[in-house]
Short mmCIF file of C-alpha atoms (C1' of nucleotides) in Angstrom, two decimals:
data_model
loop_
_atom_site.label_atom_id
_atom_site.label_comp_id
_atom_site.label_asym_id
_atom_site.label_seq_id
_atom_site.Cartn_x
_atom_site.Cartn_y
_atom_site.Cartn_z
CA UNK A 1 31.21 15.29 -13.93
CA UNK A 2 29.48 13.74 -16.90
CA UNK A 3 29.02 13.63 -20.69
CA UNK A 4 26.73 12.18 -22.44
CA UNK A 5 28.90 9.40 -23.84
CA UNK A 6 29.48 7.84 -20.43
CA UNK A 7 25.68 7.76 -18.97
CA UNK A 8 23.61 4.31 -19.45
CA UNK A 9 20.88 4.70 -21.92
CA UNK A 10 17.56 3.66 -20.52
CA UNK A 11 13.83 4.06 -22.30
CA UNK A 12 11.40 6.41 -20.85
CA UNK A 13 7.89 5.31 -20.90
CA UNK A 14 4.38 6.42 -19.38
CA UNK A 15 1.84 4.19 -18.12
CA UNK A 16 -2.23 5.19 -17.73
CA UNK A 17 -4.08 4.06 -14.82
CA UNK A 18 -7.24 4.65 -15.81
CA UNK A 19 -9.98 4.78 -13.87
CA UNK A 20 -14.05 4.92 -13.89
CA UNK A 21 -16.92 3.75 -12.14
CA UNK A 22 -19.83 2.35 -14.10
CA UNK A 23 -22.09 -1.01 -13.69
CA UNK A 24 -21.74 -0.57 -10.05
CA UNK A 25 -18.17 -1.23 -10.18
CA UNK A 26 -14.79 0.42 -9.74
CA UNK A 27 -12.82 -0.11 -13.52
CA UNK A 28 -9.59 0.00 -15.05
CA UNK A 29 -9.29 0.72 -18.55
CA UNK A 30 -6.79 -2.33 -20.13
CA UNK A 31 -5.47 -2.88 -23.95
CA UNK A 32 -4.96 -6.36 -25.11
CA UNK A 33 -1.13 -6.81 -26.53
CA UNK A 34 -0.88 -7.31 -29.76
CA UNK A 35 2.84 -8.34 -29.83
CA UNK A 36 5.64 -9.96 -28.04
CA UNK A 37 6.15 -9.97 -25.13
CA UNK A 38 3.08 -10.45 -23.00
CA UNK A 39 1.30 -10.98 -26.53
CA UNK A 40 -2.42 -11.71 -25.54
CA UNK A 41 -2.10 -10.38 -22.26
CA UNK A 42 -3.98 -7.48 -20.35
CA UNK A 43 -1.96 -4.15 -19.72
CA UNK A 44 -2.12 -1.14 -18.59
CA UNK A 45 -2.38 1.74 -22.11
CA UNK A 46 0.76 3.54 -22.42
CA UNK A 47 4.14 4.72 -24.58
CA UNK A 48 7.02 5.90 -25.01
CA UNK A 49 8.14 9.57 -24.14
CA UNK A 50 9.02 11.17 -27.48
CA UNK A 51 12.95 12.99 -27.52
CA UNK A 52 11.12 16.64 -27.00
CA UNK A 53 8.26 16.03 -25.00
CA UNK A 54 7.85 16.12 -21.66
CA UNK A 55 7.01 13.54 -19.10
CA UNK A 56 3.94 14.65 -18.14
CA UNK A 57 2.71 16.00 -21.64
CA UNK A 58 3.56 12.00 -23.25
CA UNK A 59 0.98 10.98 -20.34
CA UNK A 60 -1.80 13.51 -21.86
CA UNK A 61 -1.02 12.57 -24.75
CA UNK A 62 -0.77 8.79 -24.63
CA UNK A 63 -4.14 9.42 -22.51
CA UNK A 64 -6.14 11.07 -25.18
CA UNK A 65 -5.10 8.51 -28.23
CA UNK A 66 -6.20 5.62 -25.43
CA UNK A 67 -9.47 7.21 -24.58
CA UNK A 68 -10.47 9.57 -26.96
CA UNK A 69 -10.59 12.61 -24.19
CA UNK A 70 -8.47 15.37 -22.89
CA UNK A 71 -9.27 17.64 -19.93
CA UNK A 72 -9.43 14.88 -17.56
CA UNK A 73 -7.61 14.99 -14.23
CA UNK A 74 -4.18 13.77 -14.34
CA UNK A 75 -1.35 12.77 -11.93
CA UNK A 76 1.79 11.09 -11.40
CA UNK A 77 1.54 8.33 -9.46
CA UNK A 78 5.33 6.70 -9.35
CA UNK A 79 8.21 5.16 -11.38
CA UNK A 80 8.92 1.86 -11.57
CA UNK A 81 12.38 1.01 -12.94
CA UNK A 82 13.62 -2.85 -11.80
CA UNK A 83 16.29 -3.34 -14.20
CA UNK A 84 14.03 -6.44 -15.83
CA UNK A 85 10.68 -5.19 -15.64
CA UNK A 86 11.03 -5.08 -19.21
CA UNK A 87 12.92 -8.63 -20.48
CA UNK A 88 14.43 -6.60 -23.88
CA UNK A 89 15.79 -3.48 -22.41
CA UNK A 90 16.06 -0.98 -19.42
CA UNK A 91 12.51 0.68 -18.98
CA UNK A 92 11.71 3.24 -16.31
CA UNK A 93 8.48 3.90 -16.37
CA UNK A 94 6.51 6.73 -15.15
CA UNK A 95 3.06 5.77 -14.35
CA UNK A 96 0.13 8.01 -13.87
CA UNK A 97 -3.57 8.09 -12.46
CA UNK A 98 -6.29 9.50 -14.29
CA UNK A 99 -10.19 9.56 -13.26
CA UNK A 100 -12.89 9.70 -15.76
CA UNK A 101 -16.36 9.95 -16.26
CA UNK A 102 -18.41 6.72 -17.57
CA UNK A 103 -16.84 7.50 -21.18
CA UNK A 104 -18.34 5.53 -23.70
CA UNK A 105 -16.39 1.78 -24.67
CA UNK A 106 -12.88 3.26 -25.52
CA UNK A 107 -11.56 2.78 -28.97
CA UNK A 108 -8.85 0.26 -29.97
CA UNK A 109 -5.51 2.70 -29.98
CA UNK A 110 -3.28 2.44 -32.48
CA UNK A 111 -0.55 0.32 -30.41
CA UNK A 112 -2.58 -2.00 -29.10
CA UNK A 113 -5.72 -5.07 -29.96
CA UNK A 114 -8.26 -4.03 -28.08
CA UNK A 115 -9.19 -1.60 -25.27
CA UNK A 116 -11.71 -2.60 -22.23
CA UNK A 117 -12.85 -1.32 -19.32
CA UNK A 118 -12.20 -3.67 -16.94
CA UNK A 119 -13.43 -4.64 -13.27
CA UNK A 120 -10.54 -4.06 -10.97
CA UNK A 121 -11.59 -7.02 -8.93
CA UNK A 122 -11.81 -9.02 -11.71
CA UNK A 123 -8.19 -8.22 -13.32
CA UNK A 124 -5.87 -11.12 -13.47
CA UNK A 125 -2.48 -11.31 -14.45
CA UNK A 126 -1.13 -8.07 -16.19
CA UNK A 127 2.05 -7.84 -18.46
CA UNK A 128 5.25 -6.64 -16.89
CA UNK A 129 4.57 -5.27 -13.72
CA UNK A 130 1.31 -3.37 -14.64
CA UNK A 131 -0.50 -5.64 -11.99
CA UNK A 132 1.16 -3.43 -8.79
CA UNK A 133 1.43 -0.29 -10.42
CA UNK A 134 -2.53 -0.46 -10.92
CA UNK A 135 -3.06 -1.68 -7.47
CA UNK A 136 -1.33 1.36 -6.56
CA UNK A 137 -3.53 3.50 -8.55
CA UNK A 138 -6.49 2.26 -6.97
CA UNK A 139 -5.05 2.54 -3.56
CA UNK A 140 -4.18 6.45 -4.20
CA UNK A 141 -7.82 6.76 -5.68
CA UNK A 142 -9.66 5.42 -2.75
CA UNK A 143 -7.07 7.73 -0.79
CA UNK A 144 -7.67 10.57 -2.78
CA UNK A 145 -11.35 11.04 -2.44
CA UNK A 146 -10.12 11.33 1.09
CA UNK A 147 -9.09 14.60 1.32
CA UNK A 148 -9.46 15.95 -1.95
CA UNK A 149 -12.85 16.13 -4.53
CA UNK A 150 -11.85 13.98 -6.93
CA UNK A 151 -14.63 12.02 -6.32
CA UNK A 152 -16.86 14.58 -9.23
CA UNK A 153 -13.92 13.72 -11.78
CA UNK A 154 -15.82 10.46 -12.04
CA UNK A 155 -19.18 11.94 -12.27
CA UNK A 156 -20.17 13.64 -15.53
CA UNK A 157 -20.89 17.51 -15.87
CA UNK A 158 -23.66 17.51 -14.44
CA UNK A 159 -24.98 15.32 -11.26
CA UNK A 160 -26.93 14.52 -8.37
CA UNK A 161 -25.60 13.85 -4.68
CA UNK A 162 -26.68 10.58 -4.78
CA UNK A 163 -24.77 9.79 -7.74
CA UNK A 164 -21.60 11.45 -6.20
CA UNK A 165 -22.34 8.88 -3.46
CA UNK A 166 -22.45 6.09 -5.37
CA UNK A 167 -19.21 6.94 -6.40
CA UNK A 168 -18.06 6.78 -3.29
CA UNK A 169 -19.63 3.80 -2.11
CA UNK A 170 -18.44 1.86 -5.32
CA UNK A 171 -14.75 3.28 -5.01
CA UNK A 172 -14.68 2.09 -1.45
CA UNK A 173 -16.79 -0.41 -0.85
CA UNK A 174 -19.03 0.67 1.76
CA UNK A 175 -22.34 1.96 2.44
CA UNK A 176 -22.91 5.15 3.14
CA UNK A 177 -26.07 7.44 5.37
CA UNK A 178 -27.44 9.28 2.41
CA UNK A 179 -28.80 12.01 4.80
CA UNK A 180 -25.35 12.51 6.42
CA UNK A 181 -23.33 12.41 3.17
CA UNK A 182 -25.85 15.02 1.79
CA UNK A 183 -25.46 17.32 4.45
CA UNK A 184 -21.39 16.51 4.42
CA UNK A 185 -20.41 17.64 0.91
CA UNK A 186 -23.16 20.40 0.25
CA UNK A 187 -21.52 22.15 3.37
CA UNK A 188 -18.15 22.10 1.72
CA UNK A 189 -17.43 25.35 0.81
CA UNK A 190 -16.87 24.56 -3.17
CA UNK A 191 -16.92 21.97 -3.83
CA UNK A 192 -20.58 21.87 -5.66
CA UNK A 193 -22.15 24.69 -7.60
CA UNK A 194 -25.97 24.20 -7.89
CA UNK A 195 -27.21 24.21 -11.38
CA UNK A 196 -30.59 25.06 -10.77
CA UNK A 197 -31.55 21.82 -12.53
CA UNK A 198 -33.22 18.93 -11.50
CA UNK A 199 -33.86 15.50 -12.18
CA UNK A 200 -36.29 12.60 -11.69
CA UNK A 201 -34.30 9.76 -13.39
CA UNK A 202 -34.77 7.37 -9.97
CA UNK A 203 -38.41 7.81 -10.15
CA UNK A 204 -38.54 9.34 -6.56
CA UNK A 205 -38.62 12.88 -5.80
CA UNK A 206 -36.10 14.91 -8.62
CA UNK A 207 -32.72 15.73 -7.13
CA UNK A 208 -30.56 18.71 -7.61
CA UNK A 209 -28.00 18.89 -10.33
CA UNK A 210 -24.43 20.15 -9.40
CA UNK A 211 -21.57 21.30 -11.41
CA UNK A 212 -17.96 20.72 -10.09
CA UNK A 213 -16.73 23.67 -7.63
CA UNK A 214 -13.80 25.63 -7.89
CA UNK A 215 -12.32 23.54 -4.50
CA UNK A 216 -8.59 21.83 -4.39
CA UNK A 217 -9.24 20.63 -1.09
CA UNK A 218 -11.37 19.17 0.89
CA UNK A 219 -12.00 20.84 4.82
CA UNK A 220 -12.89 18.99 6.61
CA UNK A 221 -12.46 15.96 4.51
CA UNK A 222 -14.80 12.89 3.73
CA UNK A 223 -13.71 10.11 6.38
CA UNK A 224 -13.62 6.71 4.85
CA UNK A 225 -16.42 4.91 7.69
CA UNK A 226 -19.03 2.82 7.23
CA UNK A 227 -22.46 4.68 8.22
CA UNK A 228 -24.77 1.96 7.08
CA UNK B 1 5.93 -2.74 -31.45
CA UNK B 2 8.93 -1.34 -30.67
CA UNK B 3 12.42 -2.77 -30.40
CA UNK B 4 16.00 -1.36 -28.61
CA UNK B 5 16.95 0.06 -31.68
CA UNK B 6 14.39 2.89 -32.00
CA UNK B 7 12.97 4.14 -28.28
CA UNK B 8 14.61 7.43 -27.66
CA UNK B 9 17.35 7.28 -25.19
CA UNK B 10 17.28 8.91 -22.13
CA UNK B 11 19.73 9.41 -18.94
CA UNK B 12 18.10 9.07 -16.01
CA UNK B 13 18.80 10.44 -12.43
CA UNK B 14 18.00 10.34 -8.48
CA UNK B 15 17.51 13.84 -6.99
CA UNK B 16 16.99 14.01 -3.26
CA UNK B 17 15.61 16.28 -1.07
CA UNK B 18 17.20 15.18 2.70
CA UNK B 19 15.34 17.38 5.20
CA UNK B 20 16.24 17.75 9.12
CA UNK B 21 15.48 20.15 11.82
CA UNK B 22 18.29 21.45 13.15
CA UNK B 23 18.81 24.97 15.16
CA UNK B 24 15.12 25.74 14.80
CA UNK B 25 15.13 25.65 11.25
CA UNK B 26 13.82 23.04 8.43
CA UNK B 27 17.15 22.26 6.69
CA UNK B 28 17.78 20.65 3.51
CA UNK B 29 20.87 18.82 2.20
CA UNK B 30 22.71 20.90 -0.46
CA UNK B 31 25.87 20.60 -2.51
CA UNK B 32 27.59 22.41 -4.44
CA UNK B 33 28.61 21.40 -8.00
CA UNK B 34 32.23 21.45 -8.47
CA UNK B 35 31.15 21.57 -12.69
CA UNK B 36 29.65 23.09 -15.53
CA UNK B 37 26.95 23.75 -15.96
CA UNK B 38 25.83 25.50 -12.93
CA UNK B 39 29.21 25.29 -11.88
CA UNK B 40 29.31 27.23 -7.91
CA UNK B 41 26.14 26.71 -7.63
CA UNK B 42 23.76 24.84 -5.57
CA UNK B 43 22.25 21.96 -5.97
CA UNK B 44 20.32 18.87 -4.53
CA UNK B 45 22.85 15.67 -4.44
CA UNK B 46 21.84 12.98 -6.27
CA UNK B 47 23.58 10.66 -9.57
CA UNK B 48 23.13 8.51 -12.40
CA UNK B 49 20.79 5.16 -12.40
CA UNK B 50 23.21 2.32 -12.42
CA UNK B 51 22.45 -0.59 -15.38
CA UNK B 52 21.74 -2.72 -13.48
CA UNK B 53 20.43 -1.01 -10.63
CA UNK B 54 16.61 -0.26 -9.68
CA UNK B 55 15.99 3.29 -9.66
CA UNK B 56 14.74 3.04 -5.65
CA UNK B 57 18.14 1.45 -4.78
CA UNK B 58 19.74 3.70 -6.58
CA UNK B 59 18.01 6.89 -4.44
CA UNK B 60 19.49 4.23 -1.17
CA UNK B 61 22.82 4.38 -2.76
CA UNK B 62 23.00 7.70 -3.17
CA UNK B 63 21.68 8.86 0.20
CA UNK B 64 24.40 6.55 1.73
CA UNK B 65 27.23 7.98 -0.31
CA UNK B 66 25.92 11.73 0.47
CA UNK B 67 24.68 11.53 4.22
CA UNK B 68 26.95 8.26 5.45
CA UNK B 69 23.57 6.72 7.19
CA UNK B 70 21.31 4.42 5.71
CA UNK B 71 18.15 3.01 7.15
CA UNK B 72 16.40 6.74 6.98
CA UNK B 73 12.60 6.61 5.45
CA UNK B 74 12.88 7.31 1.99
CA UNK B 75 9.98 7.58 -0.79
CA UNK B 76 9.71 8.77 -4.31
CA UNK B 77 8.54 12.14 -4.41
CA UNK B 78 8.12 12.62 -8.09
CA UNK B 79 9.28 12.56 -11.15
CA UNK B 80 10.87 15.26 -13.21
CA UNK B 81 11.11 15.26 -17.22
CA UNK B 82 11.18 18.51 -18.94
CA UNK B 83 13.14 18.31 -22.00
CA UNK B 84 15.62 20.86 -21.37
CA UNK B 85 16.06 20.49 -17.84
CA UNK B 86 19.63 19.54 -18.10
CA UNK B 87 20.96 21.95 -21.05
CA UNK B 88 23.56 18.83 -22.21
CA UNK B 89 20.85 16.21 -22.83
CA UNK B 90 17.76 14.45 -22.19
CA UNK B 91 17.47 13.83 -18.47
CA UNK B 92 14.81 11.91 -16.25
CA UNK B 93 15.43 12.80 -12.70
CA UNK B 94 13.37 10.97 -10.33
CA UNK B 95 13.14 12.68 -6.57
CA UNK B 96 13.00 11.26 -3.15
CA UNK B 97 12.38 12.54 -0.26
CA UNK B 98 14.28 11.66 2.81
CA UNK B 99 13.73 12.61 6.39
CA UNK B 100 16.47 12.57 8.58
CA UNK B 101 17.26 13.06 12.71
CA UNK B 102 19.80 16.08 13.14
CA UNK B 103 23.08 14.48 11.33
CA UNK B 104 26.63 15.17 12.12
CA UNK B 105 27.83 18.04 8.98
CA UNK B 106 27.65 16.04 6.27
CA UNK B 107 31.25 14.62 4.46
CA UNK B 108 31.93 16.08 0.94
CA UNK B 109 31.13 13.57 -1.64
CA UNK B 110 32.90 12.27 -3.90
CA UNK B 111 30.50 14.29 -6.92
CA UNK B 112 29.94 17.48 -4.67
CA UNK B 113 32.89 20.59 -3.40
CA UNK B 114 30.52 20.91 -0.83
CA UNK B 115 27.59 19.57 1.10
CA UNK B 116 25.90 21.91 3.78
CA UNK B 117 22.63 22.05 5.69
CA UNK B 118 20.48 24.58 4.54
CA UNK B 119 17.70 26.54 6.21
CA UNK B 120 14.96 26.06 3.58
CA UNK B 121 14.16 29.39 4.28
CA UNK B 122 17.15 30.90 3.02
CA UNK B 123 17.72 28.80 -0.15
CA UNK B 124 18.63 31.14 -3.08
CA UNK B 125 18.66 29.95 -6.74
CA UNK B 126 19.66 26.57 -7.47
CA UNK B 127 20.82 24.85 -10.37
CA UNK B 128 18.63 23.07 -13.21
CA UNK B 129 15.09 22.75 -12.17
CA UNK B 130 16.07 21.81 -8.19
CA UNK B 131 14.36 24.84 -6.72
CA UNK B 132 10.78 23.19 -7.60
CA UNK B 133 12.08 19.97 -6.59
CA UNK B 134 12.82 21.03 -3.30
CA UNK B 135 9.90 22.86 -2.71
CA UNK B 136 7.67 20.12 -3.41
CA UNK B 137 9.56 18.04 -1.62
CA UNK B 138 9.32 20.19 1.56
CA UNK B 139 5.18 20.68 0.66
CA UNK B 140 5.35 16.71 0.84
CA UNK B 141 7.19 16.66 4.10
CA UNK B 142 4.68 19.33 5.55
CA UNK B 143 1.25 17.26 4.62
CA UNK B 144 2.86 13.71 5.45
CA UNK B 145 3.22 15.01 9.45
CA UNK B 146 -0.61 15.02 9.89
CA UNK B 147 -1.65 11.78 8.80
CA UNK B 148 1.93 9.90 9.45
CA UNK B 149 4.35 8.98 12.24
CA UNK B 150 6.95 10.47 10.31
CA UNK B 151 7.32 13.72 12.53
CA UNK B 152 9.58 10.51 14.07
CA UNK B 153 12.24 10.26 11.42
CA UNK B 154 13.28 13.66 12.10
CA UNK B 155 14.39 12.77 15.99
CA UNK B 156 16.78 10.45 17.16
CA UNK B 157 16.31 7.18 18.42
CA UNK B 158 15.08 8.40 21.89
CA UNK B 159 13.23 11.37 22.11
CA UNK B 160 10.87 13.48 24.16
CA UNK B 161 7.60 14.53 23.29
CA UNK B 162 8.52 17.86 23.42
CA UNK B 163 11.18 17.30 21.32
CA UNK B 164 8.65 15.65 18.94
CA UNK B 165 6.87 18.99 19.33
CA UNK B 166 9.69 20.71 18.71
CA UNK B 167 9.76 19.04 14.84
CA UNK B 168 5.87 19.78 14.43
CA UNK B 169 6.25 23.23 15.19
CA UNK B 170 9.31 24.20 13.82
CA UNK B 171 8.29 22.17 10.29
CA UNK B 172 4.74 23.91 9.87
CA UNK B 173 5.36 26.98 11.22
CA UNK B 174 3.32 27.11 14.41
CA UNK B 175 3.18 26.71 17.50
CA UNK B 176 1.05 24.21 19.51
CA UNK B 177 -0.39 23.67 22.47
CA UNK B 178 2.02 21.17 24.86
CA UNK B 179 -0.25 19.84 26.50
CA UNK B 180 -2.79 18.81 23.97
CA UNK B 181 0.03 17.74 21.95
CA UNK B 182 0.93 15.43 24.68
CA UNK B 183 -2.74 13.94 25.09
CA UNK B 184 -2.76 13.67 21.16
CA UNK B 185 0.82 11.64 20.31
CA UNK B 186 0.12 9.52 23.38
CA UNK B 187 -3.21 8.61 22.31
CA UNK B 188 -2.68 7.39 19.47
CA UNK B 189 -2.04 3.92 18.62
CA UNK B 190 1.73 2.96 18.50
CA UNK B 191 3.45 5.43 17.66
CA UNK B 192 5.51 5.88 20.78
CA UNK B 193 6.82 3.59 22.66
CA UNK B 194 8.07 4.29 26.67
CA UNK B 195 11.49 3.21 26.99
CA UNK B 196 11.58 3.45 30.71
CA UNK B 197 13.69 6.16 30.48
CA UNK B 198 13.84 9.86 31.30
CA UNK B 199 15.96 13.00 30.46
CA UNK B 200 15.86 16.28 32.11
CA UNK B 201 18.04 18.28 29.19
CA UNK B 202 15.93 20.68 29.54
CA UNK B 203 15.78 22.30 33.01
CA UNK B 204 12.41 20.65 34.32
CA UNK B 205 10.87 17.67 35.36
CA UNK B 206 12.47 14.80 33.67
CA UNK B 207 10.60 14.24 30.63
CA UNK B 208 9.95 10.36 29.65
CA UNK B 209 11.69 8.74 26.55
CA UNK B 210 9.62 6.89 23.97
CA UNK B 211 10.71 5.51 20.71
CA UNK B 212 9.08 5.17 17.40
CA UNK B 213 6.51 2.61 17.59
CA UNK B 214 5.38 0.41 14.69
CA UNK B 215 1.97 2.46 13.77
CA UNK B 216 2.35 3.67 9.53
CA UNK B 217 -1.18 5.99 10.17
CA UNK B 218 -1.70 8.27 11.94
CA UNK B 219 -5.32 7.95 13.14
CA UNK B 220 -6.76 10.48 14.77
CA UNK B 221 -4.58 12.49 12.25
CA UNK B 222 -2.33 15.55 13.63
CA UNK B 223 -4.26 18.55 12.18
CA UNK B 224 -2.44 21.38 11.19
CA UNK B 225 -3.71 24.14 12.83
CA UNK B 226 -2.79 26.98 15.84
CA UNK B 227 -3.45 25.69 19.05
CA UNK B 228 -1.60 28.46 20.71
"C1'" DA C 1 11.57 28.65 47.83
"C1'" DC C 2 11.39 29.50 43.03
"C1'" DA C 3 11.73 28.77 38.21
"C1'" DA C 4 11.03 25.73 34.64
"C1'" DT C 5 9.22 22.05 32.25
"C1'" DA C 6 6.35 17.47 32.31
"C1'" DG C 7 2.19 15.44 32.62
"C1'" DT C 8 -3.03 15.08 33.95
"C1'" DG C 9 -7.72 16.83 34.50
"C1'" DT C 10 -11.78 19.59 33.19
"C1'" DC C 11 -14.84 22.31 30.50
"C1'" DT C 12 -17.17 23.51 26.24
"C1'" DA C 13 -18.22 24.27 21.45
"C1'" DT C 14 -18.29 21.58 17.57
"C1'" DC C 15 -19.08 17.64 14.79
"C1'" DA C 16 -19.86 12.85 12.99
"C1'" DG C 17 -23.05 9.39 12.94
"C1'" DA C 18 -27.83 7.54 13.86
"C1'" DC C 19 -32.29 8.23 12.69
"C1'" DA C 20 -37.09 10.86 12.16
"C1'" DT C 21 -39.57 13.77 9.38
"C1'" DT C 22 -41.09 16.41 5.52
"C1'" DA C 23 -41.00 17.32 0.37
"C1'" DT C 24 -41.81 16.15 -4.40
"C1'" DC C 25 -41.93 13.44 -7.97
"C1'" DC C 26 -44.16 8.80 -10.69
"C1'" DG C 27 -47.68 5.58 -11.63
"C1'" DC D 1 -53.11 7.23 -2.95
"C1'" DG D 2 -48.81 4.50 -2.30
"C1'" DG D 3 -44.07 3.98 -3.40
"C1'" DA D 4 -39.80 5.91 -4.05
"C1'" DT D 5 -36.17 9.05 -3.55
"C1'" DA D 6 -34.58 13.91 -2.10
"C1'" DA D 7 -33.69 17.08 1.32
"C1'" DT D 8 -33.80 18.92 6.06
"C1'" DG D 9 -33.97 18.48 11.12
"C1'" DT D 10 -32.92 16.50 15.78
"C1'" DC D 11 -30.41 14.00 19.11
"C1'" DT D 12 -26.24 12.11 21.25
"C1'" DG D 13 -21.63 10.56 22.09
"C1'" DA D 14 -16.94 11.74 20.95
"C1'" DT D 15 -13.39 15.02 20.55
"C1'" DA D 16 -10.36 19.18 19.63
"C1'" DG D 17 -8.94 23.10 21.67
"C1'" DA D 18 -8.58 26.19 25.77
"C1'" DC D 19 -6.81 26.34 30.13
"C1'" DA D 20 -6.20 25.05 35.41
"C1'" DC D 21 -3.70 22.24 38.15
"C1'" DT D 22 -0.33 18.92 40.04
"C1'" DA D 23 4.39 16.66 39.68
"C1'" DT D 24 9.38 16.63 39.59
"C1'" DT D 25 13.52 18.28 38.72
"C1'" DG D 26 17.74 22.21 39.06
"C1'" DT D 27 19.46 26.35 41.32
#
DNA sequence: ACAATAGTGTCTATCAGACATTATCCG
DNA sequence: CGGATAATGTCTGATAGACACTATTGT
C-alpha cells in the first residue's frame, strides 16, 4: 500500500501553551525568537519531536527545558498543519495545554532569547500561527475548569478557597459569591483534602489550607455564571 | 535554529473513527487492509497527508473517498505518535471523529478489501494502535451528546424526537424517560426546528418532524443519567 | 374499541444563587 | 474594639425526574 520511499516527508513539532495566573491576570508563557523567521517576535515555547520519542513525551520534555518543571498537568490540545504555516518547510504541529502554578520568572531555554510570562490580553501578534492555537488554549482552559478540577493545577500545593476562587474569577472574568463557591467545591466529593493548616495571609480571619483531591471529574460541575 | 536539512522526517496520517447508529447498535466504519502489515485485519480507514494539503482537509478527503458523503461534522480527535506504531517507519496519525446518519453499506475503497459497519461492541483486535483510537473516539462521541446538538448528526435530515431518543439511548447505554426527553430537546434553544411535517412510521400518533437547528451548545446540557 | 405512540401537565425533592449571620484573626 | 476575611446557615425560585393524562393515528 505504501513504502517509505513514496510518503511526503513533513516535520513533527510540539507547541506549549502555557498557562498561569498571577498579578491578577490570566498568562501565557512566550519566548522571544532569536532567529529567522519571526526573528524578534513573541511565540509560543516549543520543538521538534526527536526520531524515537514520542509525541506526547517531546511535549514533557520541551515543557520542562521551557519552564524548569515536570509533574505539571499536560494535554493535547490539536494539530495544526496548513501546508505554509511554516514559510521553509511542511510543519504539523501538535500543540498542547499545560497549567501551572505561579512558577517563578522562567529561564531563557536554550532555543530561544528570552522567556516571559505574558498577559493573554495583552499578547499581540505571535509568529506563525501561535496567535490561534493559544487562543484555543485559553478557550479549552476556561472550558476545562468547567467540568473538571483543573482549576488547583494553578494553585500551589497548598491553598485556601479563596485563592482557588480567584483563580476562577481571573480565568473567567467574573465575580464570583464567595459563600456559594465555598460551599460548591468543599461539597465535591474530592476534590480538596483539608490539610489541617491554616492561614492568616489576608489579615482577616485564617482560612483553611487544602491539598489537591484524588477527583478526575467534577459532579456536579462549576457553572460558568456571574453571582456577583 | 533549525533548517530542512536536519528535522527528523516523519509520515504523517488521518485516522478516522466514522460512528452511526444503525440496528440498535453504535457502529463504527472499518476496513480491512488488503496489505502487510496487519494484512486481514481490521482497521480504521484513513491515508497519507497530501504536500500540499492541510491535515483537516485531508481527514475531508478521506471521509469522502471512504463514506461517498461529505458535509458530515468532523473534528480532530487527537493525535497519535508513538514511535513504533507503524512497525515500517515513523508515523504521525492524526484522528477525527466523524458522526454520521445511518449510511447506505459503505463502497470498498480504493486502499481497503473491505469496508463494513461495525457494532463497537463487537470489535476484536485491530491493526497498529487503532483499537485505542477508536475507543477514544467513541468516549468523545459519548461526552459530546450532553453538552452538544450533535446527538443530530447521527439522524437524517428529518427526524423525530423519538428517533433522536433513539441515538441518546442506544449511544450511552440507557434508557430515558420519553417524555422528559421531549420537554428537554424542545426546550432548548434551537436545536430543532418543526418542519411542519409529521410521520407515523411507527404505529402511533403521527410524530412531528424537526430538523437540526442552528444552536452549537447545548444549554441546559443533556445529562447522562437513568431516567427510566 | 383497542393498541400504540406522541405530546402536555403536575408534583416534589433538590439545587443554584442571593444574602444574613457567626467565627476568628490583626492592629 | 473595629476592620477584615472565613465559614456556615437560611430562604427562594428554578428545574430534573417521576408519573398521570390527553391526543391521534392504525387495525
Amino acid at each position: 500500500m505504501y513504502s517509505p520511499s513514496d510518503f511526503p516527508p513533513f516535520a513533527v513539532t510540539v507547541d506549549l501553551v502555557v498557562l498561569t495566573v498571577r498579578s491578577d491576570a490570566l498568562c501565557a508563557l512566550l519566548v522571544r525568537r532569536g532567529e529567522a523567521p519571526y526573528r524578534g517576535r513573541w511565540a509560543l515555547p516549543g520543538g521538534f519531536v526527536q526520531v524515537d520519542e514520542s509525541v506526547d513525551a517531546a511535549a514533557v520534555r520541551e515543557l520542562a527545558e521551557e519552564t524548569g518543571v515536570s509533574g505539571l498537568h499536560l494535554e493535547q490540545l490539536g494539530t495544526y498543519g496548513e501546508p505554509r504555516r511554516d514559510p521553509r518547510m511542511r510543519v504539523v504541529s501538535v500543540a498542547y495545554l499545560a497549567l501551572a502554578p505561579d512558577l517563578p520568572v522562567p529561564v531563557a531555554g536554550t532555543d530561544a532569547a528570552a522567556a516571559s510570562w505574558v498577559p493573554v490580553s495583552e499578547v499581540g501578534a505571535l509568529a506563525f500561527d501561535h496567535a490561534r492555537i493559544l487562543a484555543d488554549g485559553v478557550e479549552r482552559a476556561r472550558a476545562k475548569l468547567e467540568y473538571t478540577p483543573l482549576g488547583t493545577a494553578f494553585c500551589s500545593a497548598e491553598f485556601t478557597v479563596a485563592e482557588l476562587r480567584r483563580v476562577y474569577e481571573i480565568v473567567w472574568g467574573v465575580s464570583l459569591d464567595p459563600r456559594n463557591f465555598h460551599r460548591k467545591v468543599t461539597g465535591v466529593e474530592g476534590l480538596l483534602v483539608p490539610t489541617g493548616g491554616s492561614t492568616s495571609r489576608d489579615g482577616g480571619r485564617p482560612a483553611a489550607l487544602y491539598r489537591r483531591g484524588d477527583a478526575v471529574v467534577l459532579y456536579p460541575p462549576l457553572v460558568r455564571a456571574s453571582g456577583a
